[in-house]
Amino acid sequence: MPGPIQSLARAAAILRLLAGGERRLGLSDISSSLGLAKGTAHGILRTLQQEGFVEQDSASGKYQLGAELLRLGNSYLDVHELRARALVWTDDLARSSGEAVYLGVLHQSGVLIVHHVFRPDDSRQVLEVGAMQPLHSSALGKVIAAYDPVAHSEATENERLALTPRTITDTAGFEDVLELARTRGWASDLEETWEGVASVAAPILDRRRMPVGAVAITGAVERVCQEDGEIQARLVAAVRDCARAVSRDLGAGRF
């Protein structure tokens, strides 16, 4: 098994030192505390500063933790708060719908599944926490792209692969799908990602009324859809109620 990368280990040690000691530390303090040569410590600090993880006070020359760490920390906390707030509501949604429920957030150019509630029957199922779903074809992806400008850019600027014969790949058609999602407050995936599988998703908003993720019901087409091929109205209502409940718990109020 490969050992740790020394430069990364030293960078991590510097960040821990800045986090655990005085608010600001000088180069000599950092190098002596960690047993590093001043040149080595300075090189690592300069790189961390360029990436926004460390800031240097212009008057004293001392170093402190940077704003980028706060942003990353808030992102971590947001995801875990989202999952914690959604646990009860997603369990209830799986029970009432009889289908699997997924909670997803934007991650790079896709949707990261952060919580998955199994369909409440005795069938064999695989936990998909940590799996990625596409922005352009999945219900989770489409509803996040409809409400989140960053997700919208990722979905429209990157290639949209035809995953099934029903996947919408042209720009105009995709924009129409997103506009419909914004108008209705939910998005669907009718065999656009996996053949035989349908899904419906609604956005989750935080206290700033900004999208932080989405919740979806997913199942076999014959169970999720009506005879005319559209998503069952009761499932649309259920997933929207769940999304609203989680959003209220996150401070979004009523919408």
CSV table of C-alpha atoms in Angstrom, one decimal:
chain,number,residue,atom,x,y,z
A,1,MET,CA,0.0,0.0,0.0
A,2,PRO,CA,1.5,3.4,-1.0
A,3,GLY,CA,2.6,5.7,1.9
A,4,PRO,CA,1.4,9.2,2.4
A,5,ILE,CA,2.5,12.0,0.2
A,6,GLN,CA,4.9,14.1,2.3
A,7,SER,CA,4.0,17.5,1.0
A,8,LEU,CA,0.3,16.9,1.5
A,9,ALA,CA,0.9,15.5,5.0
A,10,ARG,CA,2.9,18.6,5.9
A,11,ALA,CA,0.3,21.0,4.5
A,12,ALA,CA,-2.4,19.2,6.6
A,13,ALA,CA,-0.2,19.6,9.7
A,14,ILE,CA,0.2,23.3,9.0
A,15,LEU,CA,-3.6,23.7,8.7
A,16,ARG,CA,-4.2,21.7,11.9
A,17,LEU,CA,-1.6,23.9,13.7
A,18,LEU,CA,-3.3,27.1,12.5
A,19,ALA,CA,-6.7,25.7,13.5
A,20,GLY,CA,-5.7,24.6,17.0
A,21,GLY,CA,-3.4,27.3,18.3
A,22,GLU,CA,-3.2,31.0,18.3
A,23,ARG,CA,-5.3,32.9,15.7
A,24,ARG,CA,-2.2,33.9,13.8
A,25,LEU,CA,1.3,32.3,13.6
A,26,GLY,CA,4.5,33.5,12.1
A,27,LEU,CA,6.7,31.5,9.8
A,28,SER,CA,9.3,30.8,12.6
A,29,ASP,CA,6.5,29.6,14.9
A,30,ILE,CA,5.1,27.2,12.3
A,31,SER,CA,8.5,25.8,11.1
A,32,SER,CA,9.8,25.2,14.7
A,33,SER,CA,6.5,23.7,15.9
A,34,LEU,CA,6.5,21.2,13.1
A,35,GLY,CA,10.2,20.7,12.8
A,36,LEU,CA,10.3,22.0,9.2
A,37,ALA,CA,12.9,24.0,7.5
A,38,LYS,CA,11.8,27.6,7.0
A,39,GLY,CA,12.1,27.3,3.3
A,40,THR,CA,9.9,24.2,3.2
A,41,ALA,CA,7.3,25.7,5.5
A,42,HIS,CA,7.3,29.0,3.5
A,43,GLY,CA,6.8,27.1,0.2
A,44,ILE,CA,3.8,25.1,1.5
A,45,LEU,CA,2.3,28.3,3.1
A,46,ARG,CA,2.7,30.1,-0.2
A,47,THR,CA,0.8,27.3,-2.1
A,48,LEU,CA,-1.9,27.2,0.6
A,49,GLN,CA,-2.3,31.0,0.3
A,50,GLN,CA,-2.6,30.8,-3.5
A,51,GLU,CA,-5.4,28.3,-3.1
A,52,GLY,CA,-7.2,30.4,-0.4
A,53,PHE,CA,-6.7,27.9,2.4
A,54,VAL,CA,-4.3,30.3,4.3
A,55,GLU,CA,-4.2,34.1,4.5
A,56,GLN,CA,-1.3,36.3,5.5
A,57,ASP,CA,-1.8,39.5,7.6
A,58,SER,CA,-0.2,42.3,5.7
A,59,ALA,CA,0.9,44.2,8.8
A,60,SER,CA,2.4,41.4,10.9
A,61,GLY,CA,3.3,38.9,8.2
A,62,LYS,CA,1.6,36.2,10.3
A,63,TYR,CA,-0.6,33.4,8.8
A,64,GLN,CA,-4.2,32.3,9.6
A,65,LEU,CA,-6.8,30.0,8.1
A,66,GLY,CA,-8.3,31.3,4.9
A,67,ALA,CA,-11.9,31.8,3.6
A,68,GLU,CA,-11.8,28.8,1.3
A,69,LEU,CA,-11.6,26.4,4.2
A,70,LEU,CA,-14.8,28.1,5.6
A,71,ARG,CA,-16.5,27.6,2.3
A,72,LEU,CA,-15.6,23.9,2.2
A,73,GLY,CA,-16.6,23.4,5.8
A,74,ASN,CA,-20.0,25.0,5.2
A,75,SER,CA,-20.5,22.8,2.2
A,76,TYR,CA,-19.8,19.7,4.3
A,77,LEU,CA,-22.1,20.9,7.0
A,78,ASP,CA,-24.8,21.8,4.5
A,79,VAL,CA,-24.9,18.3,3.1
A,80,HIS,CA,-25.0,16.7,6.5
A,81,GLU,CA,-27.6,19.1,7.8
A,82,LEU,CA,-29.7,18.4,4.7
A,83,ARG,CA,-29.4,14.6,5.2
A,84,ALA,CA,-30.2,14.9,8.9
A,85,ARG,CA,-33.3,17.1,8.3
A,86,ALA,CA,-34.5,14.7,5.5
A,87,LEU,CA,-34.2,11.4,7.3
A,88,VAL,CA,-37.7,11.2,8.7
A,89,TRP,CA,-39.4,12.8,5.7
A,90,THR,CA,-37.7,10.5,3.2
A,91,ASP,CA,-38.5,7.4,5.3
A,92,ASP,CA,-42.2,8.5,5.3
A,93,LEU,CA,-42.1,9.1,1.6
A,94,ALA,CA,-40.8,5.6,0.8
A,95,ARG,CA,-43.5,4.1,3.0
A,96,SER,CA,-46.3,6.1,1.5
A,97,SER,CA,-45.2,5.8,-2.1
A,98,GLY,CA,-44.0,2.2,-1.9
A,99,GLU,CA,-40.9,3.2,-4.0
A,100,ALA,CA,-37.2,3.9,-3.4
A,101,VAL,CA,-36.4,7.5,-2.4
A,102,TYR,CA,-33.2,9.3,-3.2
A,103,LEU,CA,-31.7,12.6,-1.8
A,104,GLY,CA,-29.2,14.2,-4.2
A,105,VAL,CA,-26.9,17.3,-4.3
A,106,LEU,CA,-25.0,19.0,-7.1
A,107,HIS,CA,-21.4,17.6,-7.3
A,108,GLN,CA,-19.1,18.7,-10.1
A,109,SER,CA,-21.1,17.8,-13.3
A,110,GLY,CA,-23.6,15.5,-11.8
A,111,VAL,CA,-25.8,14.6,-8.8
A,112,LEU,CA,-24.3,12.9,-5.8
A,113,ILE,CA,-26.7,10.6,-3.9
A,114,VAL,CA,-26.3,11.4,-0.2
A,115,HIS,CA,-29.2,9.4,1.1
A,116,HIS,CA,-31.2,6.4,-0.2
A,117,VAL,CA,-34.2,4.8,1.3
A,118,PHE,CA,-35.0,1.3,0.0
A,119,ARG,CA,-38.3,0.4,-1.6
A,120,PRO,CA,-40.3,-1.0,1.4
A,121,ASP,CA,-40.7,-4.6,0.1
A,122,ASP,CA,-38.7,-7.7,0.3
A,123,SER,CA,-36.9,-7.3,-3.0
A,124,ARG,CA,-33.1,-7.4,-3.3
A,125,GLN,CA,-31.8,-3.8,-3.5
A,126,VAL,CA,-28.3,-2.2,-3.6
A,127,LEU,CA,-27.5,0.9,-1.5
A,128,GLU,CA,-26.6,3.7,-3.9
A,129,VAL,CA,-25.3,6.4,-1.5
A,130,GLY,CA,-22.2,7.9,-3.1
A,131,ALA,CA,-23.4,7.0,-6.6
A,132,MET,CA,-23.7,9.8,-9.3
A,133,GLN,CA,-26.7,10.5,-11.5
A,134,PRO,CA,-26.5,12.7,-14.7
A,135,LEU,CA,-27.7,16.3,-14.6
A,136,HIS,CA,-29.3,16.2,-18.0
A,137,SER,CA,-31.4,13.1,-17.8
A,138,SER,CA,-32.3,12.2,-14.2
A,139,ALA,CA,-35.2,13.8,-12.4
A,140,LEU,CA,-32.9,14.9,-9.6
A,141,GLY,CA,-30.5,16.4,-12.1
A,142,LYS,CA,-33.1,18.2,-14.1
A,143,VAL,CA,-34.8,19.8,-11.2
A,144,ILE,CA,-31.5,20.9,-9.6
A,145,ALA,CA,-30.4,22.4,-13.0
A,146,ALA,CA,-33.8,24.2,-13.3
A,147,TYR,CA,-33.3,26.0,-10.0
A,148,ASP,CA,-29.5,26.2,-9.5
A,149,PRO,CA,-27.6,28.5,-11.9
A,150,VAL,CA,-24.3,26.6,-11.4
A,151,ALA,CA,-26.0,23.3,-12.1
A,152,HIS,CA,-27.7,24.9,-15.2
A,153,SER,CA,-24.3,25.9,-16.5
A,154,GLU,CA,-22.8,22.5,-15.9
A,155,ALA,CA,-25.8,20.8,-17.7
A,156,THR,CA,-25.9,23.1,-20.7
A,157,GLU,CA,-22.1,23.6,-21.3
A,158,ASN,CA,-21.1,19.9,-21.1
A,159,GLU,CA,-22.0,17.2,-23.5
A,160,ARG,CA,-25.4,15.6,-22.9
A,161,LEU,CA,-25.0,11.9,-23.8
A,162,ALA,CA,-28.0,9.9,-25.1
A,163,LEU,CA,-28.3,7.2,-22.4
A,164,THR,CA,-31.5,5.8,-23.9
A,165,PRO,CA,-33.5,6.5,-27.0
A,166,ARG,CA,-35.6,8.9,-24.9
A,167,THR,CA,-32.8,11.1,-23.5
A,168,ILE,CA,-33.2,14.7,-24.5
A,169,THR,CA,-29.8,16.0,-25.8
A,170,ASP,CA,-30.4,19.1,-27.9
A,171,THR,CA,-30.0,22.4,-26.2
A,172,ALA,CA,-33.4,23.9,-27.1
A,173,GLY,CA,-35.3,20.8,-26.0
A,174,PHE,CA,-33.3,20.6,-22.7
A,175,GLU,CA,-34.1,24.3,-21.9
A,176,ASP,CA,-37.8,23.6,-22.5
A,177,VAL,CA,-37.6,20.7,-20.0
A,178,LEU,CA,-36.0,23.0,-17.4
A,179,GLU,CA,-38.6,25.8,-18.0
A,180,LEU,CA,-41.3,23.2,-17.5
A,181,ALA,CA,-39.7,22.0,-14.3
A,182,ARG,CA,-39.6,25.6,-13.0
A,183,THR,CA,-43.2,26.2,-13.9
A,184,ARG,CA,-44.5,22.9,-12.3
A,185,GLY,CA,-42.1,22.8,-9.4
A,186,TRP,CA,-40.9,19.3,-10.2
A,187,ALA,CA,-39.2,17.3,-12.9
A,188,SER,CA,-39.5,13.7,-14.2
A,189,ASP,CA,-37.3,11.1,-15.9
A,190,LEU,CA,-39.4,8.8,-18.1
A,191,GLU,CA,-36.8,6.1,-19.1
A,192,GLU,CA,-34.3,8.9,-20.1
A,193,THR,CA,-31.6,7.5,-17.9
A,194,TRP,CA,-32.4,3.8,-17.5
A,195,GLU,CA,-34.9,1.9,-19.7
A,196,GLY,CA,-37.9,0.7,-17.7
A,197,VAL,CA,-37.3,3.1,-14.8
A,198,ALA,CA,-39.2,6.3,-14.1
A,199,SER,CA,-38.6,9.0,-11.5
A,200,VAL,CA,-40.0,12.3,-10.2
A,201,ALA,CA,-38.1,14.9,-8.2
A,202,ALA,CA,-38.7,18.2,-6.4
A,203,PRO,CA,-36.2,20.8,-5.2
A,204,ILE,CA,-35.1,21.4,-1.6
A,205,LEU,CA,-34.5,25.1,-0.6
A,206,ASP,CA,-32.6,26.5,2.3
A,207,ARG,CA,-33.2,29.5,4.5
A,208,ARG,CA,-32.0,31.8,1.7
A,209,ARG,CA,-34.5,30.1,-0.6
A,210,MET,CA,-31.6,28.7,-2.6
A,211,PRO,CA,-31.6,25.2,-3.9
A,212,VAL,CA,-29.4,22.8,-1.8
A,213,GLY,CA,-30.5,19.5,-3.3
A,214,ALA,CA,-33.5,17.5,-4.4
A,215,VAL,CA,-35.6,14.5,-3.4
A,216,ALA,CA,-36.9,11.9,-5.8
A,217,ILE,CA,-39.1,8.8,-6.0
A,218,THR,CA,-37.8,6.2,-8.4
A,219,GLY,CA,-39.3,2.9,-9.6
A,220,ALA,CA,-40.4,0.7,-12.4
A,221,VAL,CA,-42.4,2.5,-15.1
A,222,GLU,CA,-45.4,0.3,-14.7
A,223,ARG,CA,-45.7,1.2,-11.0
A,224,VAL,CA,-44.7,4.9,-11.1
A,225,CYS,CA,-46.6,5.9,-14.3
A,226,GLN,CA,-50.3,6.0,-15.2
A,227,GLU,CA,-51.7,4.2,-18.2
A,228,ASP,CA,-51.1,7.3,-20.4
A,229,GLY,CA,-47.4,7.2,-19.5
A,230,GLU,CA,-47.4,10.2,-17.2
A,231,ILE,CA,-46.2,10.1,-13.5
A,232,GLN,CA,-48.9,9.3,-11.1
A,233,ALA,CA,-50.4,12.5,-9.6
A,234,ARG,CA,-50.2,11.1,-6.1
A,235,LEU,CA,-46.5,10.5,-6.4
A,236,VAL,CA,-45.9,14.0,-7.7
A,237,ALA,CA,-47.8,15.4,-4.8
A,238,ALA,CA,-46.0,13.2,-2.3
A,239,VAL,CA,-42.5,14.1,-3.5
A,240,ARG,CA,-43.4,17.8,-3.5
A,241,ASP,CA,-44.8,17.6,0.0
A,242,CYS,CA,-41.6,15.9,1.2
A,243,ALA,CA,-39.4,18.6,-0.5
A,244,ARG,CA,-41.4,21.3,1.1
A,245,ALA,CA,-41.2,19.7,4.5
A,246,VAL,CA,-37.4,19.4,4.4
A,247,SER,CA,-37.2,22.9,3.0
A,248,ARG,CA,-39.2,24.3,6.0
A,249,ASP,CA,-36.9,22.4,8.4
A,250,LEU,CA,-34.0,24.1,6.7
A,251,GLY,CA,-35.7,27.5,7.3
A,252,ALA,CA,-37.1,28.2,3.8
A,253,GLY,CA,-40.6,28.8,5.1
A,254,ARG,CA,-43.6,28.0,2.9
A,255,PHE,CA,-43.4,27.9,-0.9
